[in-house]
Every structure is written in structure tokens, then in C-alpha cells.
Coordinates of C-alpha atoms in Angstrom, one line a residue:
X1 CA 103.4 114.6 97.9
X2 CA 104.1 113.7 94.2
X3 CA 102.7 115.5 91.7
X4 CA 102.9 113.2 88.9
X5 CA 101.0 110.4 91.2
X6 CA 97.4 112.4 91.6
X7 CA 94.1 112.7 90.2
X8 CA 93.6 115.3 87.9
X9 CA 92.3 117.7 90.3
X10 CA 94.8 117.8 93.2
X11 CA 97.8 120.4 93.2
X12 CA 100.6 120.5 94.8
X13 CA 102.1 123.5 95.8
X14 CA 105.3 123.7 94.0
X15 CA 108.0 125.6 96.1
X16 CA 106.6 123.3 99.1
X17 CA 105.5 120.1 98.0
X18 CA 104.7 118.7 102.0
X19 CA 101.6 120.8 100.7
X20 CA 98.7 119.4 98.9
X21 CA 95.3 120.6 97.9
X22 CA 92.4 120.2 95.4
X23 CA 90.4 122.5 93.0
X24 CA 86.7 122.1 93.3
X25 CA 85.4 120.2 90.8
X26 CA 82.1 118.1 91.0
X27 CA 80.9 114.5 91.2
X28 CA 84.6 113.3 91.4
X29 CA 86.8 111.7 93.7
X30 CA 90.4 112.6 93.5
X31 CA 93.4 110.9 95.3
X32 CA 97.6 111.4 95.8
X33 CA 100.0 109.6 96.9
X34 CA 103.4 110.2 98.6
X35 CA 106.6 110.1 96.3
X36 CA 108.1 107.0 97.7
X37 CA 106.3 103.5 98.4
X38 CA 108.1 100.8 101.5
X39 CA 108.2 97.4 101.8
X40 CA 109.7 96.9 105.3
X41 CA 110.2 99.6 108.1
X42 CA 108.5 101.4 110.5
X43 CA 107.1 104.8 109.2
X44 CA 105.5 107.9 110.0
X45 CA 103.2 110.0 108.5
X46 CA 102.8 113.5 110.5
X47 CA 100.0 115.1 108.8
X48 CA 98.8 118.6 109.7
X49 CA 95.3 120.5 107.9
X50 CA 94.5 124.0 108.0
X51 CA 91.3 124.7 110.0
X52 CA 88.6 124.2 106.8
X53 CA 86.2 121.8 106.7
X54 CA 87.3 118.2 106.1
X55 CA 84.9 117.5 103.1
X56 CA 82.7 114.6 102.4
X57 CA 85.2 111.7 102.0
X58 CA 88.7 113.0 103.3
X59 CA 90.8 109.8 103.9
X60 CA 94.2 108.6 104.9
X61 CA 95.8 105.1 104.5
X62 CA 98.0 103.0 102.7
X63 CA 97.3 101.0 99.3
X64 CA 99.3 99.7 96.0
X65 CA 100.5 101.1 92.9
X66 CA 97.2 99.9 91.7
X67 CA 94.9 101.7 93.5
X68 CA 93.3 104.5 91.2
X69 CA 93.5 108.3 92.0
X70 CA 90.1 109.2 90.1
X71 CA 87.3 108.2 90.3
X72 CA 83.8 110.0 88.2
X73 CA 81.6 110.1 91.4
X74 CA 82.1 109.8 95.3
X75 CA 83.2 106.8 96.9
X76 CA 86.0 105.6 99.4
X77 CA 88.9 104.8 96.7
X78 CA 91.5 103.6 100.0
X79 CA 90.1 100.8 101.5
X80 CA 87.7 99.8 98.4
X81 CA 89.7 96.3 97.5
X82 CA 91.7 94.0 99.8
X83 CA 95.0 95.6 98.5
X84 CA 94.2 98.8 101.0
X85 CA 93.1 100.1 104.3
X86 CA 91.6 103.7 104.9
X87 CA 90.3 105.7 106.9
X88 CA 87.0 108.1 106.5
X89 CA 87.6 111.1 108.9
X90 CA 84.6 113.2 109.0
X91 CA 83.0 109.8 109.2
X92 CA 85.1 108.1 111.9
X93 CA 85.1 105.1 110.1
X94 CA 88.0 102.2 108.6
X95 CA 87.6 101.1 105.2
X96 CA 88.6 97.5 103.7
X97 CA 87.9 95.0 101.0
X98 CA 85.3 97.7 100.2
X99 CA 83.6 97.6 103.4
X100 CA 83.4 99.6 106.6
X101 CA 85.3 97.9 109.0
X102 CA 84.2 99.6 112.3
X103 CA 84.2 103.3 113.8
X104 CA 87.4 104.7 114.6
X105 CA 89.0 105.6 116.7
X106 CA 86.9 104.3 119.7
X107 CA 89.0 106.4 122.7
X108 CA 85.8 108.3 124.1
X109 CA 88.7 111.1 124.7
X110 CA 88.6 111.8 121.0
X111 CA 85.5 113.4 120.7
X112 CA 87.0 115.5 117.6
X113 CA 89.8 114.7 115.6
X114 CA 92.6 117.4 116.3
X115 CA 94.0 118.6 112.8
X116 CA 97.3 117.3 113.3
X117 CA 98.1 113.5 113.8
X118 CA 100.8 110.5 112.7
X119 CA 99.7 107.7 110.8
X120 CA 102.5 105.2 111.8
X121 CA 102.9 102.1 109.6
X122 CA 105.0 99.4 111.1
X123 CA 105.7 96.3 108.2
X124 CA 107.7 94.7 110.9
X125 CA 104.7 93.9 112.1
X126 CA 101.6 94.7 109.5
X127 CA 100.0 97.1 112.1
X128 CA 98.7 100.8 111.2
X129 CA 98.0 102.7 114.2
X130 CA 97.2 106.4 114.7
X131 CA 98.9 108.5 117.1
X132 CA 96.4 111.7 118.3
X133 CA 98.9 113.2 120.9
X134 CA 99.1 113.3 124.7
X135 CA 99.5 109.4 124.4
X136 CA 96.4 108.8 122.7
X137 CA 97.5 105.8 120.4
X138 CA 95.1 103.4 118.6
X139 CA 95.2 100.8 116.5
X140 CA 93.4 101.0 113.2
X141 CA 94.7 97.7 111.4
X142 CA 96.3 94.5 112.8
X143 CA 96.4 90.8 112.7
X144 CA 98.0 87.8 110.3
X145 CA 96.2 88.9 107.6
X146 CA 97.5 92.7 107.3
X147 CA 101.3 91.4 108.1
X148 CA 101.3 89.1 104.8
X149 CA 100.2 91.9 102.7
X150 CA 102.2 94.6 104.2
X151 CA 105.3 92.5 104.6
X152 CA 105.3 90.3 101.8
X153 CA 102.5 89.9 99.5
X154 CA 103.6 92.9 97.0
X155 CA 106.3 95.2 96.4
X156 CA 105.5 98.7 97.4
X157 CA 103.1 100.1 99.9
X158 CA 102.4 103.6 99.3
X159 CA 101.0 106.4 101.2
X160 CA 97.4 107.6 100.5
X161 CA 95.5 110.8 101.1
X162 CA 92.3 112.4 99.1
X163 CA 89.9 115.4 99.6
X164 CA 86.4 115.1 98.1
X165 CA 84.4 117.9 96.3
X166 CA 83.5 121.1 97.6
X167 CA 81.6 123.9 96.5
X168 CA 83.5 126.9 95.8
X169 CA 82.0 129.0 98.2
X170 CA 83.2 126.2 100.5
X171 CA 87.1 127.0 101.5
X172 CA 89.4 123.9 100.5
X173 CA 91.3 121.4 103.2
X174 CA 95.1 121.7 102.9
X175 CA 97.0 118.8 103.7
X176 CA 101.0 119.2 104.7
X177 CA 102.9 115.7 105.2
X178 CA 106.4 114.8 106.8
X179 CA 107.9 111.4 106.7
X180 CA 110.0 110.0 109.2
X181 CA 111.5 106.3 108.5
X182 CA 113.6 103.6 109.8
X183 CA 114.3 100.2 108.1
X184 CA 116.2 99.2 111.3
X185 CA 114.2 97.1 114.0
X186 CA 116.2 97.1 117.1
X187 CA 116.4 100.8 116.8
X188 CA 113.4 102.2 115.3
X189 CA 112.3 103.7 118.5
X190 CA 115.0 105.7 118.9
X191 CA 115.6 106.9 115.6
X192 CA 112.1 107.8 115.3
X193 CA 112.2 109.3 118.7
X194 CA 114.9 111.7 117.7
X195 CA 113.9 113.0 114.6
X196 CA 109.4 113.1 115.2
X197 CA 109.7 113.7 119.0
X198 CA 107.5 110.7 119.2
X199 CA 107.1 108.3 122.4
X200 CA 107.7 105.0 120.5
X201 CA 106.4 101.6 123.2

């Protein structure tokens, strides 16, 4: 995670910065993003959160430089402008241009979301998919339209995450990340294979 690039309330644990969380604080919306941004390659997030409740608006996705990491009130800061896709967990639903896009993920198998999963972001291609485990793989964003963006529309893509308010009787959502990369299309699979321990297709 990178410290400098977060809203006001987020902290990141200092002798292990794979570990984010927030302070409560209320009507806010707070945001961080990883300490690099990509512009081609096939990437992996590996997320994994402690056992506390999600929150209200905990999200994961990709977006810009541009996208801001406060907000004064609630709202779905990934996936509020065309320049970002999220995902609303506790809600199950994909954010874009402002707008919910659809529930996700749709696999009836997934009747909760297990608290550790890979966001993998392939700019070969412009496709952000979600892998659960025990092959459950899903698509979240795809098509001509994502592929510009992604590929060659702006300079950085950056990795998103944010935790809404609590209460402070409430115990906070920790976050840890891993990042596994490969800028190298014939063999992405098995670089990625050896160093995630992920089935690439």
C-alpha cells in the first residue's frame, strides 16, 4: 500500500506496509492505492481480510491518478466516472461511469465471498476478472471498450481499495495485498504460475 496515496483516514501499518486499515471517522469515504500504477501486463492482486465485518462500501478495482481518495459523505469513489471500474463487496455489485453495472459475481457457488481472493488485471487484453479459488474464476470487466482505456487511453492504471466508516464499537476490516506481475505475454502464465501458485487458462 502507499502511504502517501490515501485519504486522510487510512493507515498503513509501517513495519508491514502489505497491511492497510482505517480509523473510524464519520460521514466520510476514504480510499488507497497501491505504490505502483501499469500500463501493460498481466497482474495480480492477492488480497486477504481479517474476519471483521466488511463495512458499508468496501471496494476493490482499478482507476487513474485522478480518482480522489476522500470524499465528505458515503459514496462508491471506484467506479464513479468512466476512468474506473469497482467493485461493492458487501453489496455484490460492479461500479462504472457512476452506475451499477450488474451483481457480481453471478457463480450461484459463491454464496459468500471467502476473505481471501486475486483481482487479476490483464492490459493485454482490458479484462478484470476475479479469481475465488477452487477454479471459481469470473469476469467482472471486459469488451472493446475496457481494452482502450486499459491499454492505451492513459498512462497509469492504479490499484484501488477503500473501507467505509464504522462505529468504534464496530472492529475495523484489515486489508493485506501482494502483487504479482509480468509484462511478458507468451509467458505470463507461467511466471505467474510460479510465483502466485495460480492456474493461469
Amino acid at each position: 500500500w502507499d502511504s502517501k496515496n490515501c485519504g486522510r483516514n487510512i493507515v498503513v501499518i509501517f513495519d508491514n506496509p502489505s497491511i492497510a486499515t482505517r480509523k473510524p471517522a464519520s460521514r466520510c469515504t476514504d480510499a488507497i492505492r497501491g505504490c505502483h500504477g501499469y500500463l501493460i501486463g498481466y497482474h495480480v492482486f492477492s488480497f486477504e481480510f481479517n474476519d471483521k465485518p466488511w463495512g458499508s462500501h468496501c471496494m476493490v478495482g482499478i482507476c487513474t491518478r485522478k480518482t480522489p481518495l476522500q470524499a465528505d459523505d458515503y459514496c462508491h469513489l471506484i467506479g464513479a466516472d468512466k476512468y474506473s471500474w469497482g467493485w461493492d463487496i458487501p453489496s455484490r455489485t460492479l461500479y462504472h461511469k457512476g452506475k451499477a453495472q450488474g451483481p457480481f459475481p453471478v457463480n450461484p457457488d459463491l454464496s459468500s465471498i471467502p476473505r481471501s481472493f486475486s483481482m487479476i488485471v490483464d492490459l493485454f487484453n482490458g479484462i478484470l476478472l476475479f479469481d475465488f479459488g477452487e477454479e471459481r474464476i469470473e469476469e467482472a470487466f471486459t469488451g472493446e471498450t475496457h481494452k482502450c482505456f486499459l491499454c492505451l487511453f492513459i498512462r497509469e492504471i492504479w490499484f484501488f481499495r477503500y473501507e467505509c466508516w464504522k462505529t468504534s464499537s464496530v472492529p475495523r476490516c484489515v486489508a493485506r495485498l501482494r502483487v504479482f506481475s509480468c509484462t511478458d505475454h507468451e509467458r505470463k502464465c507461467e511466471t505467474l504460475q510460479q510465483s502466485a501458485g495460480i492456474e493461469c487458462w
